[in-house]
Amino acid sequence: MGKFDVTVIGSGPGGYVAAIRSAQLGFKTALVEKYDTLGGTCLNVGCIPSKALLDSSEHYSNAKENFSEHGIDVGNLSVDLNRMVERKRAVVEQTTKGIDFLMDKNKVTVFHGLGSFKDQNTLEIKGEEVREISSKHFIIATGSKPASLPFIKIDKEKIITSTEALELREIPQKMIVIGGGVIGLELGSVYQRLGAEVSVVEYMDRLIPSMDADLSKELRKILKKEGMDIQLKSKVTSVERTGDKVEVQFENNKGESQSIEGDICLVAVGRKPYTEGLGLENVGVELDEKGRIKVDEHLRTNVENIYAIGDVIRGAMLAHKAEEEGILVAEQLAGQRPHIDYNLIPSVVYTWPEVAGVGKTEEQLKEEKVDYKTGKFLVRALGRARASGDIDGFVKILSDKKTDEILGVHMVSARAADMIAEAVTAMEFRASAEDLARISHAHPTYMEAVKEAALDATEKRAIHS
């Protein structure tokens, strides 16, 4: 039986990062992964492959819609979806092999198989052979899997989840997306750019409902302009496949019964924690009403040597949140005192333009009765945006009315996923809007929109609006 100081179950971004940090801190570390490749959902069937397809489809869309105004004639364009998918697979393979390299480099022992607790210090691993290991500490990082609705039967052919949407072999004529959150809009965008007619059916009164309402409004306007059909405040009542067609029935925002027929129905109603087969009942680890593992402020479960991180616990299901939690647990075990400010975990939607936000939304500030100021700047006023042709969107900064401390930053813009990092940095150091406004930003760049929004929040003195 192998003996370890720290054993991490699950090799997604939270798990493999926790394993690396544990090893760096001198712990004898094991990593247990159910599947043949490391990287979890994110690297295999989530973040990385979806971005590969988003980038490929955006290249095609630009060539089709925008190249001619730049004086570039590409003639007759065509899409080879199979080659696009093969490229995506190559990106995934290269990335997962990178994790293999990091495990070897940091001397982390990797076991492939389903890990299940026998007791609080012993894990049984069922792979090609059955083995047992013992460990002083465990970190559960088993992630999440796609959720569905009780009446929907996922057949993985015509009624699919995000996993299957990454492996389609032909472009559907009509795709129906149930759910107007991050996953649905990103994958819907991929196939719309490639020529599919896309309809989104969302139960809430706006898209990306967890983000600032102005972001939802702006993204909806942009997607509708691009041809996406969006049905809000619509409750799906049935999804039925007949031959090669799928019919989705729903009650629209007027309470009327309506239906849409398509070739593919993507069910993107969120994700749920994955704890099956872990044997949590054998050690008494408690779950909450949503099936998430209960943890305290140190991410420790009710069993003192077992911790849990990432999608399997409370909070946003984000890879970078899981990474921070993995580092936090490892450093705590080493006697350090790390911290995570969950208010400063950014959210990003990788449509084009991209959407990003961090800190409090305007709705939250109103609900909490906080006196705040707003600064806003339109991307189209930037010279860099006009030069590239990506003029949609804005940057909005919310700051305290008395102290000017930045409380939230929200943006729709080309490259917003990268731009949001400046806001996170500023807020981590409790910067004021004026602090951000007085920092020199290179010209011409999209980042100038952040400076201008900060100027607008500081005595309404934006220069270019």
mmCIF file of C-alpha atoms in Angstrom, residues 183-351:
data_model
loop_
_atom_site.group_PDB
_atom_site.id
_atom_site.type_symbol
_atom_site.label_atom_id
_atom_site.label_comp_id
_atom_site.label_asym_id
_atom_site.label_seq_id
_atom_site.Cartn_x
_atom_site.Cartn_y
_atom_site.Cartn_z
ATOM 1 C CA ILE A 183 -22.080 27.501 -22.001
ATOM 2 C CA GLY A 184 -25.181 27.843 -24.165
ATOM 3 C CA LEU A 185 -24.187 31.201 -25.606
ATOM 4 C CA GLU A 186 -20.583 30.210 -26.317
ATOM 5 C CA LEU A 187 -21.463 26.979 -28.118
ATOM 6 C CA GLY A 188 -24.478 28.569 -29.785
ATOM 7 C CA SER A 189 -22.122 31.263 -31.119
ATOM 8 C CA VAL A 190 -19.783 28.629 -32.566
ATOM 9 C CA TYR A 191 -22.450 27.038 -34.729
ATOM 10 C CA GLN A 192 -24.184 30.285 -35.642
ATOM 11 C CA ARG A 193 -20.902 31.606 -37.047
ATOM 12 C CA LEU A 194 -20.541 28.418 -39.065
ATOM 13 C CA GLY A 195 -23.973 28.878 -40.635
ATOM 14 C CA ALA A 196 -26.524 27.309 -38.298
ATOM 15 C CA GLU A 197 -29.724 29.069 -37.381
ATOM 16 C CA VAL A 198 -29.668 29.276 -33.584
ATOM 17 C CA SER A 199 -32.538 29.817 -31.140
ATOM 18 C CA VAL A 200 -31.922 30.275 -27.411
ATOM 19 C CA VAL A 201 -34.692 29.567 -24.916
ATOM 20 C CA GLU A 202 -33.985 31.052 -21.473
ATOM 21 C CA TYR A 203 -36.185 30.749 -18.366
ATOM 22 C CA MET A 204 -34.968 33.982 -16.748
ATOM 23 C CA ASP A 205 -35.760 37.500 -17.956
ATOM 24 C CA ARG A 206 -32.226 38.052 -19.309
ATOM 25 C CA LEU A 207 -29.167 36.280 -20.635
ATOM 26 C CA ILE A 208 -26.186 35.509 -18.350
ATOM 27 C CA PRO A 209 -28.428 36.292 -15.345
ATOM 28 C CA SER A 210 -25.644 36.073 -12.742
ATOM 29 C CA MET A 211 -23.760 38.996 -14.304
ATOM 30 C CA ASP A 212 -24.488 42.732 -14.346
ATOM 31 C CA ALA A 213 -27.767 43.540 -16.114
ATOM 32 C CA ASP A 214 -26.101 46.034 -18.468
ATOM 33 C CA LEU A 215 -23.845 43.241 -19.721
ATOM 34 C CA SER A 216 -26.884 41.049 -20.368
ATOM 35 C CA LYS A 217 -28.615 43.816 -22.277
ATOM 36 C CA GLU A 218 -25.582 44.653 -24.419
ATOM 37 C CA LEU A 219 -24.803 41.004 -25.229
ATOM 38 C CA ARG A 220 -28.408 40.341 -26.202
ATOM 39 C CA LYS A 221 -28.368 43.338 -28.548
ATOM 40 C CA ILE A 222 -25.149 42.142 -30.202
ATOM 41 C CA LEU A 223 -26.270 38.513 -30.574
ATOM 42 C CA LYS A 224 -29.634 39.542 -32.018
ATOM 43 C CA LYS A 225 -27.848 41.789 -34.501
ATOM 44 C CA GLU A 226 -25.816 38.752 -35.548
ATOM 45 C CA GLY A 227 -29.026 36.798 -36.167
ATOM 46 C CA MET A 228 -29.477 34.744 -32.993
ATOM 47 C CA ASP A 229 -33.114 34.193 -31.971
ATOM 48 C CA ILE A 230 -33.496 34.753 -28.214
ATOM 49 C CA GLN A 231 -36.588 33.807 -26.222
ATOM 50 C CA LEU A 232 -36.499 35.155 -22.643
ATOM 51 C CA LYS A 233 -38.863 34.421 -19.741
ATOM 52 C CA SER A 234 -39.677 31.154 -21.512
ATOM 53 C CA LYS A 235 -40.322 27.894 -19.675
ATOM 54 C CA VAL A 236 -39.480 24.711 -21.576
ATOM 55 C CA THR A 237 -42.234 22.126 -21.106
ATOM 56 C CA SER A 238 -41.134 19.285 -23.394
ATOM 57 C CA VAL A 239 -38.320 18.152 -25.660
ATOM 58 C CA GLU A 240 -39.187 15.354 -28.088
ATOM 59 C CA ARG A 241 -37.198 13.714 -30.851
ATOM 60 C CA THR A 242 -38.956 12.443 -33.950
ATOM 61 C CA GLY A 243 -36.567 10.867 -36.433
ATOM 62 C CA ASP A 244 -33.884 13.408 -37.267
ATOM 63 C CA LYS A 245 -35.790 16.359 -35.816
ATOM 64 C CA VAL A 246 -36.231 17.694 -32.282
ATOM 65 C CA GLU A 247 -39.211 19.743 -31.140
ATOM 66 C CA VAL A 248 -38.956 21.986 -28.097
ATOM 67 C CA GLN A 249 -42.187 23.263 -26.593
ATOM 68 C CA PHE A 250 -42.209 26.155 -24.162
ATOM 69 C CA GLU A 251 -44.401 28.801 -22.593
ATOM 70 C CA ASN A 252 -43.269 32.203 -23.855
ATOM 71 C CA ASN A 253 -43.135 35.462 -21.913
ATOM 72 C CA LYS A 254 -46.856 35.989 -22.541
ATOM 73 C CA GLY A 255 -47.765 32.580 -21.152
ATOM 74 C CA GLU A 256 -48.602 31.260 -24.617
ATOM 75 C CA SER A 257 -47.593 27.813 -25.796
ATOM 76 C CA GLN A 258 -44.926 27.896 -28.508
ATOM 77 C CA SER A 259 -42.662 25.373 -30.215
ATOM 78 C CA ILE A 260 -39.429 25.355 -32.193
ATOM 79 C CA GLU A 261 -38.209 22.516 -34.398
ATOM 80 C CA GLY A 262 -34.524 21.910 -35.058
ATOM 81 C CA ASP A 263 -31.865 19.365 -36.000
ATOM 82 C CA ILE A 264 -30.021 19.577 -32.675
ATOM 83 C CA CYS A 265 -31.109 20.554 -29.176
ATOM 84 C CA LEU A 266 -28.288 21.586 -26.843
ATOM 85 C CA VAL A 267 -29.303 21.363 -23.189
ATOM 86 C CA ALA A 268 -27.207 23.959 -21.348
ATOM 87 C CA VAL A 269 -29.057 24.536 -18.075
ATOM 88 C CA GLY A 270 -25.979 24.472 -15.875
ATOM 89 C CA ARG A 271 -23.855 21.850 -14.184
ATOM 90 C CA LYS A 272 -24.133 19.767 -11.031
ATOM 91 C CA PRO A 273 -21.464 18.514 -8.602
ATOM 92 C CA TYR A 274 -19.996 15.092 -9.335
ATOM 93 C CA THR A 275 -19.556 12.873 -6.270
ATOM 94 C CA GLU A 276 -20.704 9.484 -7.574
ATOM 95 C CA GLY A 277 -18.580 6.523 -6.544
ATOM 96 C CA LEU A 278 -16.461 8.477 -4.049
ATOM 97 C CA GLY A 279 -17.732 6.460 -1.107
ATOM 98 C CA LEU A 280 -18.455 9.587 0.908
ATOM 99 C CA GLU A 281 -21.015 7.624 2.902
ATOM 100 C CA ASN A 282 -18.200 5.353 4.142
ATOM 101 C CA VAL A 283 -16.508 8.267 5.910
ATOM 102 C CA GLY A 284 -19.539 10.401 6.718
ATOM 103 C CA VAL A 285 -18.741 13.424 4.522
ATOM 104 C CA GLU A 286 -21.841 15.614 4.472
ATOM 105 C CA LEU A 287 -23.565 17.045 1.388
ATOM 106 C CA ASP A 288 -25.902 20.035 1.196
ATOM 107 C CA GLU A 289 -29.362 20.133 -0.370
ATOM 108 C CA LYS A 290 -27.847 20.666 -3.853
ATOM 109 C CA GLY A 291 -25.537 17.664 -3.606
ATOM 110 C CA ARG A 292 -22.442 19.794 -2.976
ATOM 111 C CA ILE A 293 -19.887 18.794 -0.376
ATOM 112 C CA LYS A 294 -20.201 20.942 2.731
ATOM 113 C CA VAL A 295 -17.016 22.779 3.712
ATOM 114 C CA ASP A 296 -16.019 25.426 6.257
ATOM 115 C CA GLU A 297 -14.044 28.627 5.596
ATOM 116 C CA HIS A 298 -10.875 26.535 5.346
ATOM 117 C CA LEU A 299 -12.521 24.266 2.728
ATOM 118 C CA ARG A 300 -12.436 21.398 5.210
ATOM 119 C CA THR A 301 -15.342 18.958 5.307
ATOM 120 C CA ASN A 302 -16.877 17.669 8.522
ATOM 121 C CA VAL A 303 -14.173 14.958 8.425
ATOM 122 C CA GLU A 304 -11.052 16.728 9.701
ATOM 123 C CA ASN A 305 -8.491 15.428 7.189
ATOM 124 C CA ILE A 306 -10.703 15.618 4.084
ATOM 125 C CA TYR A 307 -11.002 18.854 2.090
ATOM 126 C CA ALA A 308 -12.991 19.727 -1.029
ATOM 127 C CA ILE A 309 -12.540 22.392 -3.717
ATOM 128 C CA GLY A 310 -13.950 23.619 -7.024
ATOM 129 C CA ASP A 311 -17.284 22.757 -8.639
ATOM 130 C CA VAL A 312 -18.043 20.084 -6.036
ATOM 131 C CA ILE A 313 -18.525 22.745 -3.318
ATOM 132 C CA ARG A 314 -20.451 26.019 -3.010
ATOM 133 C CA GLY A 315 -19.722 29.022 -5.226
ATOM 134 C CA ALA A 316 -19.195 29.761 -8.884
ATOM 135 C CA MET A 317 -18.205 26.840 -11.074
ATOM 136 C CA LEU A 318 -15.050 28.399 -12.501
ATOM 137 C CA ALA A 319 -11.689 26.785 -13.226
ATOM 138 C CA HIS A 320 -9.720 29.706 -11.796
ATOM 139 C CA LYS A 321 -11.765 29.633 -8.582
ATOM 140 C CA ALA A 322 -10.898 25.938 -8.211
ATOM 141 C CA GLU A 323 -7.207 26.676 -8.790
ATOM 142 C CA GLU A 324 -7.138 29.293 -6.046
ATOM 143 C CA GLU A 325 -8.904 26.910 -3.674
ATOM 144 C CA GLY A 326 -6.444 24.124 -4.425
ATOM 145 C CA ILE A 327 -3.528 26.411 -3.598
ATOM 146 C CA LEU A 328 -5.274 27.630 -0.448
ATOM 147 C CA VAL A 329 -5.738 24.101 0.935
ATOM 148 C CA ALA A 330 -2.165 23.046 0.144
ATOM 149 C CA GLU A 331 -0.711 26.143 1.782
ATOM 150 C CA GLN A 332 -2.935 25.750 4.848
ATOM 151 C CA LEU A 333 -1.671 22.196 5.276
ATOM 152 C CA ALA A 334 1.858 23.631 5.241
ATOM 153 C CA GLY A 335 0.981 26.024 8.082
ATOM 154 C CA GLN A 336 0.640 29.117 5.896
ATOM 155 C CA ARG A 337 -2.255 31.590 6.065
ATOM 156 C CA PRO A 338 -3.486 32.176 2.498
ATOM 157 C CA HIS A 339 -6.783 33.858 1.653
ATOM 158 C CA ILE A 340 -9.281 34.062 -1.202
ATOM 159 C CA ASP A 341 -11.524 37.069 -1.774
ATOM 160 C CA TYR A 342 -14.417 35.449 -3.612
ATOM 161 C CA ASN A 343 -15.741 38.890 -4.556
ATOM 162 C CA LEU A 344 -12.667 39.254 -6.760
ATOM 163 C CA ILE A 345 -13.047 36.060 -8.786
ATOM 164 C CA PRO A 346 -13.777 37.343 -12.314
ATOM 165 C CA SER A 347 -16.424 35.894 -14.626
ATOM 166 C CA VAL A 348 -15.960 35.740 -18.398
ATOM 167 C CA VAL A 349 -18.133 34.815 -21.393
ATOM 168 C CA TYR A 350 -16.089 33.988 -24.488
ATOM 169 C CA THR A 351 -18.492 35.198 -27.134
#
